[in-house]
Coordinates of C-alpha atoms in Angstrom, one line a residue:
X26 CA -9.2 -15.6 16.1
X27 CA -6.1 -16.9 13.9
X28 CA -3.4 -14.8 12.7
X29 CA -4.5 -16.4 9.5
X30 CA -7.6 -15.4 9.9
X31 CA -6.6 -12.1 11.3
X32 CA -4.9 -11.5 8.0
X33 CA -8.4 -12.4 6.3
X34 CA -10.4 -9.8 7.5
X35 CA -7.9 -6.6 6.8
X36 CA -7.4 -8.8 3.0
X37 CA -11.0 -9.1 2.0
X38 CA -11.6 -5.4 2.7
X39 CA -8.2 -4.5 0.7
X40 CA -9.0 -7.3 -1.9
X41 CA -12.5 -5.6 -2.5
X42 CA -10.9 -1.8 -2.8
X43 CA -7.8 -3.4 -5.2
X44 CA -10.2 -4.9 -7.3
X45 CA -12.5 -1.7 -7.7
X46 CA -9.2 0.3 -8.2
X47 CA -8.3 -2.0 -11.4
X48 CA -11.9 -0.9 -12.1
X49 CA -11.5 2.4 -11.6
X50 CA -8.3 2.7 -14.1
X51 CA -9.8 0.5 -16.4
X52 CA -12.0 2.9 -17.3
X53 CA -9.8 5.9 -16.4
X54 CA -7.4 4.4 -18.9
X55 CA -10.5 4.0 -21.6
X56 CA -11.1 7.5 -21.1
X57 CA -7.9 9.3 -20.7
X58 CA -5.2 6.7 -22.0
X59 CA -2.0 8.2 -21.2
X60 CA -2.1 11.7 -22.3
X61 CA -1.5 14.8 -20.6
X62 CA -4.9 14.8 -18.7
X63 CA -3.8 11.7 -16.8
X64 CA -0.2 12.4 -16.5
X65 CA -1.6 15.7 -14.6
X66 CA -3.9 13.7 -12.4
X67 CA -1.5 10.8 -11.6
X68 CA 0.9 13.5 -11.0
X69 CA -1.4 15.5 -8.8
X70 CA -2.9 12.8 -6.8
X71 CA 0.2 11.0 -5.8
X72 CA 1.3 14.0 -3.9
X73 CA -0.8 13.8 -0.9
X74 CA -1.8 10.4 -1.5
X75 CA 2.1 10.1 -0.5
X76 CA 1.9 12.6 1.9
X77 CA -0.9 10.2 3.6
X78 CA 1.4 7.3 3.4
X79 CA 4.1 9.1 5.5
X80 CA 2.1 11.0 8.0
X81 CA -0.6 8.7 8.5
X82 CA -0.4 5.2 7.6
X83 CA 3.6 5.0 8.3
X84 CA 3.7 7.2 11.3
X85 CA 0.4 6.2 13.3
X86 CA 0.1 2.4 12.3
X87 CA 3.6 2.3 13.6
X88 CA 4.2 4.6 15.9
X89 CA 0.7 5.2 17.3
X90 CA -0.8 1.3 17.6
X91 CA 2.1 0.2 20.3
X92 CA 1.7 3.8 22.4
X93 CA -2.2 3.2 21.8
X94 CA -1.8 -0.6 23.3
X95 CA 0.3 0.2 25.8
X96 CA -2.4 3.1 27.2
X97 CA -5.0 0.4 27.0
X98 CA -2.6 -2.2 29.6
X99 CA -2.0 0.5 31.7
X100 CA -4.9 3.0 31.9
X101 CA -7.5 0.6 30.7
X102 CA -10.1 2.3 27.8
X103 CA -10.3 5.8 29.8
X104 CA -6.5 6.2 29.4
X105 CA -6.6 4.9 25.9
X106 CA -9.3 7.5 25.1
X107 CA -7.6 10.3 27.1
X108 CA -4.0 9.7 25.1
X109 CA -6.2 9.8 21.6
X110 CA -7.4 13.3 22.7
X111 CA -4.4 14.0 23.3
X112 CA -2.7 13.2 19.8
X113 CA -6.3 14.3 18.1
X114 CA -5.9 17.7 19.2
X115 CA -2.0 18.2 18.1
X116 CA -2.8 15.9 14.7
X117 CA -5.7 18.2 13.9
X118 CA -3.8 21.7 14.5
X119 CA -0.5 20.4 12.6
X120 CA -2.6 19.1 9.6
X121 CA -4.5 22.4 9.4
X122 CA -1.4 24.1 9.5
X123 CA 0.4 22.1 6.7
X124 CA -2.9 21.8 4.7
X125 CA -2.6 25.8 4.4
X126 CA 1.0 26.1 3.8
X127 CA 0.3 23.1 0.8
X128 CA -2.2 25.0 -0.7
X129 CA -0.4 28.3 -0.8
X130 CA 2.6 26.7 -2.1
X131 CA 1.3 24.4 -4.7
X132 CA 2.9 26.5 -8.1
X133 CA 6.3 26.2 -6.5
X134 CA 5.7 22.4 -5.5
X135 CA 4.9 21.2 -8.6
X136 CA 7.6 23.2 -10.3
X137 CA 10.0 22.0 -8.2
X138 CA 9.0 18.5 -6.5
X139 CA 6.1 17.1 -8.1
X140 CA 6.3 17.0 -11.6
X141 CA 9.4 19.7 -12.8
X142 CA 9.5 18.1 -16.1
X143 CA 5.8 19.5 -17.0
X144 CA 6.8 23.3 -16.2
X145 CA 7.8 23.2 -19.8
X146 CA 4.7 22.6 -20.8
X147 CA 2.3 26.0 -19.4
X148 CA -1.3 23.7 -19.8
X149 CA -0.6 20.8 -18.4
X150 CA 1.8 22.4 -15.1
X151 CA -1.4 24.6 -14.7
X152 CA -3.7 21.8 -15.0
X153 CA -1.6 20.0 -12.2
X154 CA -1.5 22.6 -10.0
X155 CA -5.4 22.8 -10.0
X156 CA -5.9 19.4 -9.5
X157 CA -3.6 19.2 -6.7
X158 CA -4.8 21.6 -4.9
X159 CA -8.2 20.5 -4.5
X160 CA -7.1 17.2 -4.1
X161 CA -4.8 17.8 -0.8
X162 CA -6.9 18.7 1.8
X163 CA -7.3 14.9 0.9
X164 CA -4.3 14.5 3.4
X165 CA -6.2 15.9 6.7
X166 CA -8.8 13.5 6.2
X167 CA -7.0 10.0 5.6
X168 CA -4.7 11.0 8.5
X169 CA -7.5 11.4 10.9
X170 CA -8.7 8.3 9.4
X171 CA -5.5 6.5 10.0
X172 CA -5.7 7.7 13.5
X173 CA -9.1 5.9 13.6
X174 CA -8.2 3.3 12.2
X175 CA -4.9 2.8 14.2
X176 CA -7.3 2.6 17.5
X177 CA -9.5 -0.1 15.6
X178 CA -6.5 -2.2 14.7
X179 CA -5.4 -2.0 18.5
X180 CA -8.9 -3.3 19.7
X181 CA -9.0 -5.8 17.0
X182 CA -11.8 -4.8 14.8
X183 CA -9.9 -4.7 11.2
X184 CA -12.9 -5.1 9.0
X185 CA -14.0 -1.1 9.1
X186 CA -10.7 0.2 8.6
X187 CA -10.0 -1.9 6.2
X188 CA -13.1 -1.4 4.0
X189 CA -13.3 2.3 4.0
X190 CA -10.6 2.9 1.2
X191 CA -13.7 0.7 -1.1
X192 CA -15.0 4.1 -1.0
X193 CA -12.4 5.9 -2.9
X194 CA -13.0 3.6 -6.0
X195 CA -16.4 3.6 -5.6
X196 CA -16.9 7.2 -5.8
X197 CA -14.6 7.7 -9.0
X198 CA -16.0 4.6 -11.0
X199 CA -19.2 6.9 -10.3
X200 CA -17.4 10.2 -11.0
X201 CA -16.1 8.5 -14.6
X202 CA -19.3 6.5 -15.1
X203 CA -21.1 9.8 -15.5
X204 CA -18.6 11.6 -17.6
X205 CA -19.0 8.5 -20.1
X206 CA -22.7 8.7 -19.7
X207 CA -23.0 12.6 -20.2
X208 CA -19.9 12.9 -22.8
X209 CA -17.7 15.1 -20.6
X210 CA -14.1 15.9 -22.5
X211 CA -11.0 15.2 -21.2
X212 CA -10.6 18.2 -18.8
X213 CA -13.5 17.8 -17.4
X214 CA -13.4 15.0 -16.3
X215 CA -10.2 15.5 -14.7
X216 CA -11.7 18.2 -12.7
X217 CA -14.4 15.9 -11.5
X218 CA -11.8 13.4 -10.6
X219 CA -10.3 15.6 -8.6
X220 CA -13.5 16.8 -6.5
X221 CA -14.3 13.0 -6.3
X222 CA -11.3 12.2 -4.0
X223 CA -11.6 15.1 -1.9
X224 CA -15.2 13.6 -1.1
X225 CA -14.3 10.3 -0.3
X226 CA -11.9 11.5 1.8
X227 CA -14.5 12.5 4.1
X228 CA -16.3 9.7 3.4
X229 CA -13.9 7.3 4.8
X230 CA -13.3 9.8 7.7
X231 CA -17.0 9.0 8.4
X232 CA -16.9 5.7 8.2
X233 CA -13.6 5.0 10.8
X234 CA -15.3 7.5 13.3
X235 CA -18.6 6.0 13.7
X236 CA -16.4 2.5 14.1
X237 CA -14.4 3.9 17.0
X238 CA -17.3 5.1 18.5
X239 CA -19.0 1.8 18.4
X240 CA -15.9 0.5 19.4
X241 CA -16.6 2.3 22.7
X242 CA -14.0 5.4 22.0
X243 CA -15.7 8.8 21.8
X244 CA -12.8 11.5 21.1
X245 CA -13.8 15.0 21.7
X246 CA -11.7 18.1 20.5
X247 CA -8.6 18.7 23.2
X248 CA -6.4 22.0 22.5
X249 CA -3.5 20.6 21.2
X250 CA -0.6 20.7 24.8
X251 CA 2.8 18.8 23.9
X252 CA 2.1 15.9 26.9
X253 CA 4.8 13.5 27.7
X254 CA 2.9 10.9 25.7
X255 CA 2.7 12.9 22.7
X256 CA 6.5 14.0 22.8
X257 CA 7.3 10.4 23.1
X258 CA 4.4 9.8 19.9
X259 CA 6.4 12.6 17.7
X260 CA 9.3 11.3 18.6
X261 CA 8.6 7.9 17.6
X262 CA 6.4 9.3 14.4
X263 CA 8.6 11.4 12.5
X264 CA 11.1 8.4 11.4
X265 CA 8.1 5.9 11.4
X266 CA 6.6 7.7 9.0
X267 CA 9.5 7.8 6.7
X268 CA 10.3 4.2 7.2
X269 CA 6.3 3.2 6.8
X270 CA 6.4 5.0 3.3
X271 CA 9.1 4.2 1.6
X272 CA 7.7 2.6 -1.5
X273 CA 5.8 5.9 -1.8
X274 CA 8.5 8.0 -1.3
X275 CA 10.5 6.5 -3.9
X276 CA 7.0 6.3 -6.5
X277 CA 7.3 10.3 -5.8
X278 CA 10.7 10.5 -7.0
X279 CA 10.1 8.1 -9.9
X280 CA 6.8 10.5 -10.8
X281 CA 9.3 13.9 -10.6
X282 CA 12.2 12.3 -12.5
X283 CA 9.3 10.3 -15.3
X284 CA 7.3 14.0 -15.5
X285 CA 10.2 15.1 -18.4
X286 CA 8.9 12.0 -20.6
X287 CA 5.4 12.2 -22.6
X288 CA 3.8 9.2 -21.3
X289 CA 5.9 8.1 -18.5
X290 CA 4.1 9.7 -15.4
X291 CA 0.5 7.4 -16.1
X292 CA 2.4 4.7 -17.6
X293 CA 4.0 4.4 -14.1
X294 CA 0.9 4.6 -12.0
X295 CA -1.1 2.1 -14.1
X296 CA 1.7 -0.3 -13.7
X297 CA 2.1 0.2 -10.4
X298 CA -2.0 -0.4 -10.3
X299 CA -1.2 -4.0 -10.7
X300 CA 1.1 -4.7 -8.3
X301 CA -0.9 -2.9 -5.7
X302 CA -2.8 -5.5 -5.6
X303 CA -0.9 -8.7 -4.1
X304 CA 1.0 -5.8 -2.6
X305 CA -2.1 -4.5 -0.6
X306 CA -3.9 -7.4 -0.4
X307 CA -1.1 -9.7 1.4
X308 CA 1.7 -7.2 2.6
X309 CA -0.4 -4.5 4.2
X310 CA -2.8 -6.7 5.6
X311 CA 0.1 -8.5 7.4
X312 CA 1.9 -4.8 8.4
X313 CA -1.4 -4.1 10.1
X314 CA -2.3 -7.4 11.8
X315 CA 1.3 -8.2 12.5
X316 CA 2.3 -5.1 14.3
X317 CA -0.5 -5.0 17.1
X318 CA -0.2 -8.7 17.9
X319 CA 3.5 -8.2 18.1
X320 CA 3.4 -5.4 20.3
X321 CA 1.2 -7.4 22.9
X322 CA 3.7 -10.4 22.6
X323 CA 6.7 -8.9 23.7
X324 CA 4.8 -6.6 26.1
X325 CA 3.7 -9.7 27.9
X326 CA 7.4 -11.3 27.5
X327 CA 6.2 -13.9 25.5
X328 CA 9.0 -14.8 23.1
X329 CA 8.3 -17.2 21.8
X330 CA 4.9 -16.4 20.3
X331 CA 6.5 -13.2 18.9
X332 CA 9.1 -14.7 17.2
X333 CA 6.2 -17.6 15.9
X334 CA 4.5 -14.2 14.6
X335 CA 7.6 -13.3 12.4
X336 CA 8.4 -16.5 11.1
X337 CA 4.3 -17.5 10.3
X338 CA 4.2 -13.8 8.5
X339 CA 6.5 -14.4 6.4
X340 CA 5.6 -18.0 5.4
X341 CA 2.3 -16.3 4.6
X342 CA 3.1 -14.0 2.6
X343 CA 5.6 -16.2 0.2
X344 CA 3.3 -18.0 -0.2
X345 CA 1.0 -16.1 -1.8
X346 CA 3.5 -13.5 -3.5
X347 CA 6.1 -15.9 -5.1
X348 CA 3.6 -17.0 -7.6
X349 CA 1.9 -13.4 -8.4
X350 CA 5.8 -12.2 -8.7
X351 CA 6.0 -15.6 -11.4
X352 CA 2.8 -14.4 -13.4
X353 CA 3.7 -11.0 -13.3
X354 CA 6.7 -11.6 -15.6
X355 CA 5.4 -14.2 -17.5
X356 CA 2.3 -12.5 -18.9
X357 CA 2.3 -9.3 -18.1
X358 CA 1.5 -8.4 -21.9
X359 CA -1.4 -9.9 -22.0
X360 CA -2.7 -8.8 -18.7
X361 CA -2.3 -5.1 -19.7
X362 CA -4.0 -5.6 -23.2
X363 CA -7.0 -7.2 -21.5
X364 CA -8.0 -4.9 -18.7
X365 CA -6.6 -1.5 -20.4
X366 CA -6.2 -1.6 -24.3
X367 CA -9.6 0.0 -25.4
X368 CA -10.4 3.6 -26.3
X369 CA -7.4 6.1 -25.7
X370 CA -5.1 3.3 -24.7
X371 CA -3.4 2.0 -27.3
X372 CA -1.4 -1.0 -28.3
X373 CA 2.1 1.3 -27.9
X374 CA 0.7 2.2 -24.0
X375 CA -0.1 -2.0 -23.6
X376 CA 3.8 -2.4 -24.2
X377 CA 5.5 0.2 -22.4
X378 CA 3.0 -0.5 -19.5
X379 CA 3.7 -4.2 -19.6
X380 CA 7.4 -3.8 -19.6
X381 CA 7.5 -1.5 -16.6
X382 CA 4.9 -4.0 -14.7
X383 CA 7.4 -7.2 -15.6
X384 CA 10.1 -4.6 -13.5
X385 CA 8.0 -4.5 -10.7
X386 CA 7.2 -7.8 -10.4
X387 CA 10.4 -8.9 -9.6
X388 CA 10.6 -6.5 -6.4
X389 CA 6.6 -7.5 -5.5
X390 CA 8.5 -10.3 -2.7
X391 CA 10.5 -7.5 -1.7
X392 CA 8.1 -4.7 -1.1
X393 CA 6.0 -7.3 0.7
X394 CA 8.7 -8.7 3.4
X395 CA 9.6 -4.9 4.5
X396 CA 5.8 -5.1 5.2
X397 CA 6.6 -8.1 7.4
X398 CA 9.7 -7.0 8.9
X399 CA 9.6 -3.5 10.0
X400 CA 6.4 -4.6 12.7
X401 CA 9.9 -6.4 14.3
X402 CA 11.4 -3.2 14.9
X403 CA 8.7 -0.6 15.5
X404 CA 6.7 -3.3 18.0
X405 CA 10.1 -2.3 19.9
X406 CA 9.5 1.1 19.5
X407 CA 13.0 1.2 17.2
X408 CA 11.8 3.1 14.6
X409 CA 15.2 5.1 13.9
X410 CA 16.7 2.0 12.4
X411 CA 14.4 1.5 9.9
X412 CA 14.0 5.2 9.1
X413 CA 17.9 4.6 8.4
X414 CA 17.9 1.6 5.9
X415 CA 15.1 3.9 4.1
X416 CA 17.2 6.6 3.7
X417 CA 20.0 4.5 2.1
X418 CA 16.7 2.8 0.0
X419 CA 16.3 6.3 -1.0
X420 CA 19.4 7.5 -2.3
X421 CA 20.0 4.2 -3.7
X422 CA 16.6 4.6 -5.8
X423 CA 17.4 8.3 -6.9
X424 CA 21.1 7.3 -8.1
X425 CA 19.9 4.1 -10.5
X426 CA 16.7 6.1 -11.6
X427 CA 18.3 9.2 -12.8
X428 CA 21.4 6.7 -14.2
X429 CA 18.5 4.6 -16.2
X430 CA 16.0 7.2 -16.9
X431 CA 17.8 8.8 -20.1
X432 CA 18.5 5.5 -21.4
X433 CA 15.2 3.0 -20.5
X434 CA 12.8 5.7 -20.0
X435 CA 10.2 4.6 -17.3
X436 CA 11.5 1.1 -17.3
X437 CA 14.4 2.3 -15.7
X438 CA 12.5 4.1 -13.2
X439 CA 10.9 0.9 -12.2
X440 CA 14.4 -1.7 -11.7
X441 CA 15.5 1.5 -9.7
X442 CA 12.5 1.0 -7.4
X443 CA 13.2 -2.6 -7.1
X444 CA 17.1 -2.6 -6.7
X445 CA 16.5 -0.3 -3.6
X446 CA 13.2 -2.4 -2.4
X447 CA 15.3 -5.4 -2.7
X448 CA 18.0 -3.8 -0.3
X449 CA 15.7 -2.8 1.9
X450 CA 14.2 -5.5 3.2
X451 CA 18.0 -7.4 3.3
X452 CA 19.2 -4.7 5.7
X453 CA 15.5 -5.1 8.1
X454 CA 16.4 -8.8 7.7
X455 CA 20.2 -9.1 8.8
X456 CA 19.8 -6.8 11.8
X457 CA 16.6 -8.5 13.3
X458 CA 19.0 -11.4 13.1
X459 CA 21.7 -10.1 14.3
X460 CA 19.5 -8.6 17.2
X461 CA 18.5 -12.3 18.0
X462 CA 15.0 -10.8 16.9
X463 CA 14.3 -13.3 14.4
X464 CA 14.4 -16.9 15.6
X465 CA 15.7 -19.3 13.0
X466 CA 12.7 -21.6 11.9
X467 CA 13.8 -24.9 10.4
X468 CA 10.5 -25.4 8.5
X469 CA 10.4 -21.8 7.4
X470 CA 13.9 -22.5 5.9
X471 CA 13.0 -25.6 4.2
X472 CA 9.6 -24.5 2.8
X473 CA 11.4 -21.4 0.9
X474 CA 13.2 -22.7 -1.9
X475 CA 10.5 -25.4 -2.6
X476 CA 8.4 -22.2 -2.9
X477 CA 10.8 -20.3 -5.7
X478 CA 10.7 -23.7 -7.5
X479 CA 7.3 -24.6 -7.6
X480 CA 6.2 -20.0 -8.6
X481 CA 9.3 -20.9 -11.2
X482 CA 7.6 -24.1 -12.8
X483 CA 4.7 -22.0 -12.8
X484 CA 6.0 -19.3 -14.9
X485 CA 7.4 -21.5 -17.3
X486 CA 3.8 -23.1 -18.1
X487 CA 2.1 -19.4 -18.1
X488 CA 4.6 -18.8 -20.2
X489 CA 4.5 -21.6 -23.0
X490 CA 0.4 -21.6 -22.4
X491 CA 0.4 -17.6 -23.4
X492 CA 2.3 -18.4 -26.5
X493 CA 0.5 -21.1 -27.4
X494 CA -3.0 -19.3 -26.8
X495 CA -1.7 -15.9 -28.6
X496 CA -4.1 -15.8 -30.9
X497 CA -7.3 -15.5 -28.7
X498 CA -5.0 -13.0 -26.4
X499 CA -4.1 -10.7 -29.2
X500 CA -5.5 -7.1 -30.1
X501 CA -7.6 -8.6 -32.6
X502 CA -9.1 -11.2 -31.0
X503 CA -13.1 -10.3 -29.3
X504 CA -12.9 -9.2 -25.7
X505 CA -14.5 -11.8 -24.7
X506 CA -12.0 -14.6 -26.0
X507 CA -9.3 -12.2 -24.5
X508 CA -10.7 -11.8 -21.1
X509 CA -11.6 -15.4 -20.9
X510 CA -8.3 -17.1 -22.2
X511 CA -6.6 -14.7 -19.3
X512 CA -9.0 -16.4 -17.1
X513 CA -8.4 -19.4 -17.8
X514 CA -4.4 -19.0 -18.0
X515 CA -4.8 -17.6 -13.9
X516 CA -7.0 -20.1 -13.3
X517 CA -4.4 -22.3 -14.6
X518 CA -1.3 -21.0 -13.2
X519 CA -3.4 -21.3 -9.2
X520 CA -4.2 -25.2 -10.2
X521 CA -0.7 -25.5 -11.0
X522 CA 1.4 -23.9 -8.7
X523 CA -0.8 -24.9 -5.5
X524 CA 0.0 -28.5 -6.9
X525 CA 3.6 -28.3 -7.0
X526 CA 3.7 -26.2 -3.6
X527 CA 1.8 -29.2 -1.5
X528 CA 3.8 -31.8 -3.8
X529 CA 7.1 -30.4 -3.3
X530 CA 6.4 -30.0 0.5
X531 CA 6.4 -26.0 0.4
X532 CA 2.8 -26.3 1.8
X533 CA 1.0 -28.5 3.7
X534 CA -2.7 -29.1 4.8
X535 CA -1.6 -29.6 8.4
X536 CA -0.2 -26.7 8.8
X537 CA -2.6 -24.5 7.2
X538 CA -5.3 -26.2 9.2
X539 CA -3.5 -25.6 12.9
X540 CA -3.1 -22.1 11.4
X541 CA -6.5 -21.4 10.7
X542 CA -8.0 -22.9 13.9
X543 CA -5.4 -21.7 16.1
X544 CA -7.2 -19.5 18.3
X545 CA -6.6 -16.9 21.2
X546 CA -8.3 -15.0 23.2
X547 CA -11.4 -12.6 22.2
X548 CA -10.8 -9.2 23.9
X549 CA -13.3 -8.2 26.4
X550 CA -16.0 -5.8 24.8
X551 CA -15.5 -2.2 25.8
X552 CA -18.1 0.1 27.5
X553 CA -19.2 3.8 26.3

């Protein structure tokens, strides 16, 4: 199977979640606007949703997947499935442990880390501390899931891992969809919201363990013993996972610092909503192809391929992200009006949310090449460097936000976010050079700027067609003329920037076509 095909499978999976999720907050955004009921939720949930981020998806799709492959070269699938029990049995006991600790500590956490700016406010701090308490056991399950899914990606069966966050959506569009129906208030259906991630937590548990064991990797429950190959896991892990989460650890701090603004906390999250999507659709579906594939190269001291990898990721995902980045700040107005400015969303929430999403699109290329470039360092098993460029991404984030906070509001929140994302991924970049871990690509080089130009001209158009075709995209017009002149400006903006990109040479059908039928190997199936 191609890499570009490769990157396919893990998209279509996200692609089908992302779009649910703008489904899901459409109508969360319908119901709850941004009041206090969503700040709390937004607030609550993005506490272990980051806490997943750094101990599951950062640590084990990093740290894990090269161990993991490694296991399989040497030991063949017993050792593989003897190293998993291994890491199961320590995971499970740690998470247990934290999961307590969390739940005992939740006043304090909020008060202090979460959302300190609602403490002032006794009914909505109390309603967060609720909500995120039931919602963080959420953590144990998506890390065993990650686990899962971590195995998957090493055998090269994407598809389940990468459809089981559908489930999420699914189950809150049905959670909200029956609040509407029965004519539940506000704090109700926060509640329910709440209960409804727990369960798809276990739901997409489910669905990752019956793939591994399909996959022909049964893991039964080891007591958890500190083995050689789990020191070296933890060892690798710890700065994985900070590295691996980075945009969530600096969303965290935006959420505490935005908490001590009315509106800020769910303006945020429904921004950041948007830009999930190219984000997860092309950047993690590259992390996660990229990193296995990488691993075996270099393990099989095959250079060249590697560095191929690299350069081929990256093409890919310019590709695709220039032009979102280009829409993003060209109409992101109207974009926000037509998929959340209806019931408790108002025409004040469609510009604040707008501004903060025109912010972010300018760091979308950024948050998408640390996606492609960290695989370059933890396929090495480096994972320190990274974990230090995050650090300095950190403190970098945490001195513009609170600089630009008093004076932007959440807008200043979101540059803060992209200054540090955009620093990020230069540091990953000039040290894998300097390394000699990135080979210089000529065509990669060349294709680039015709790239920049042809999102740019792009822009420009979505930008004079918007103005020209305000009055079918404004808050008076029908939904349907609003939701079908943003069609057709997308549809629009693809016909002319894929244009410009094969007539200015920053695409070509030849290479896309050797992409997509460039083939390797199948791997052999695997016996119970």
């Amino acid at each position: 199977m191609s890499l570009v095909r490769k990157f396919a499978t893990v998209a279509s999976g996200t692609l089908m979640s992302r779009i649910l999720g703008f489904a899901r907050e459409m109508l969360m955004a319908a119901a709850l606007g941004t009041g206090p009921v969503a700040g709390a939720f937004y607030a609550a949930f993005q506490f272990p949703n980051t806490f997943r981020r750094l101990f599951a998806e950062g640590a084990f799709n990093s740290a894990f997947v090269p161990l993991f492959a490694k296991e399989i070269e040497a030991g063949g699938i017993d050792g593989a499935r003897r190293f998993s029990e291994e890491v199961f049995g320590v995971l499970f006991s740690v998470l247990t442990g934290l999961t307590i600790l969390m739940e005992l500590a939740m006043p304090l956490l909020v008060r202090t880390i979460i959302a300190p700016g609602f403490y002032s406010d006794p009914q909505k701090y109390e309603l967060t501390v609720a909500l995120a308490t039931i919602m963080f056991p959420y953590l144990m399950c998506m890390s065993l899931a990650a686990m899962m899914a971590g195995m998957l990606n090493s055998l090269r069966r994407y598809f389940a891992a990468a459809v089981a966050p559908v489930f999420l959506n699914i189950i809150l569009i049905a959670v909200l969809g029956h609040a509407w129906y029965t004519g539940a208030d506000g704090l109700s259906t926060g509640y329910a919201m709440a209960w409804g991630v727990m369960a798809a937590g276990v739901v997409q548990l489910a669905i990752v363990w019956i793939a591994a064991r399909r996959a022909g990797i049964s893991i039964g429950f080891r007591w958890p013993r500190m083995t050689p190959n789990v020191k070296r896991l933890l060892w690798l892990a710890l700065p994985a996972a900070i590295t691996g989460g980075i945009t969530q650890i600096n969303t965290l701090i935006g959420t505490a610092i935005a908490s001590g603004q009315d509106k800020a906390v769910p303006a945020l999250a429904q921004a950041d909503r948007f830009y999930q999507l190219p984000l997860g659709v092309v950047g993690i579906a590259v992390a996660i192809v990229l990193l296995p594939e990488l691993a075996r190269a270099l393990k099989s001291g095959n250079l060249v391929e590697a560095a191929s990898l690299q350069n081929r990721s990256v093409e890919f995902v310019l590709f695709l992200t220039l032009p979102a980045t280009a829409a993003l700040l060209a109409i992101s107005e109207p974009i926000v009006r037509v998929l959340y400015e209806r019931g408790a969303f108002t025409a004040d929430d469609t510009l604040l949310v707008s501004s903060i999403l025109a912010v972010f699109g300018l760091g979308l290329p950024a948050f998408v090449l640390i996606k492609a470039f960290t695989p370059g360092y933890f396929a090495r098993e480096d994972t320190k460097t990274p974990m230090v460029f995050a650090a300095i991404s950190v403190a970098i984030n945490i001195t513009i936000a609170l600089s630009l906070f008093p004076f932007m509001g959440a807008p200043g929140i979101a540059v803060a976010s992209v200054v540090a994302g955009w620093v990020n991924a230069t540091m990953l970049l000039v040290v894998l050079v300097r390394r000699g871990h990135w080979g210089h690509d000529a065509p990669l080089m060349k294709r680039i700027p015709r790239l920049v130009l042809s999102s740019a001209l792009m822009g420009a158009a979505l930008y004079g067609a918007a103005r020209w075709l305000a009055p079918w995209l404004a808050s008076s017009a029908s939904l349907l003329s609003q939701t079908g002149t943003l069609a057709l400006l997308c549809g629009g903006g693809a016909i002319v920037y894929f244009a410009l990109a094969f007539a200015t040479g920053g695409a070509d059908t030849a290479m896309i076509r050797r992409n997509i039928r460039r083939g390797d190997a199948a791997p052999a199936p695997i016996e119970e």
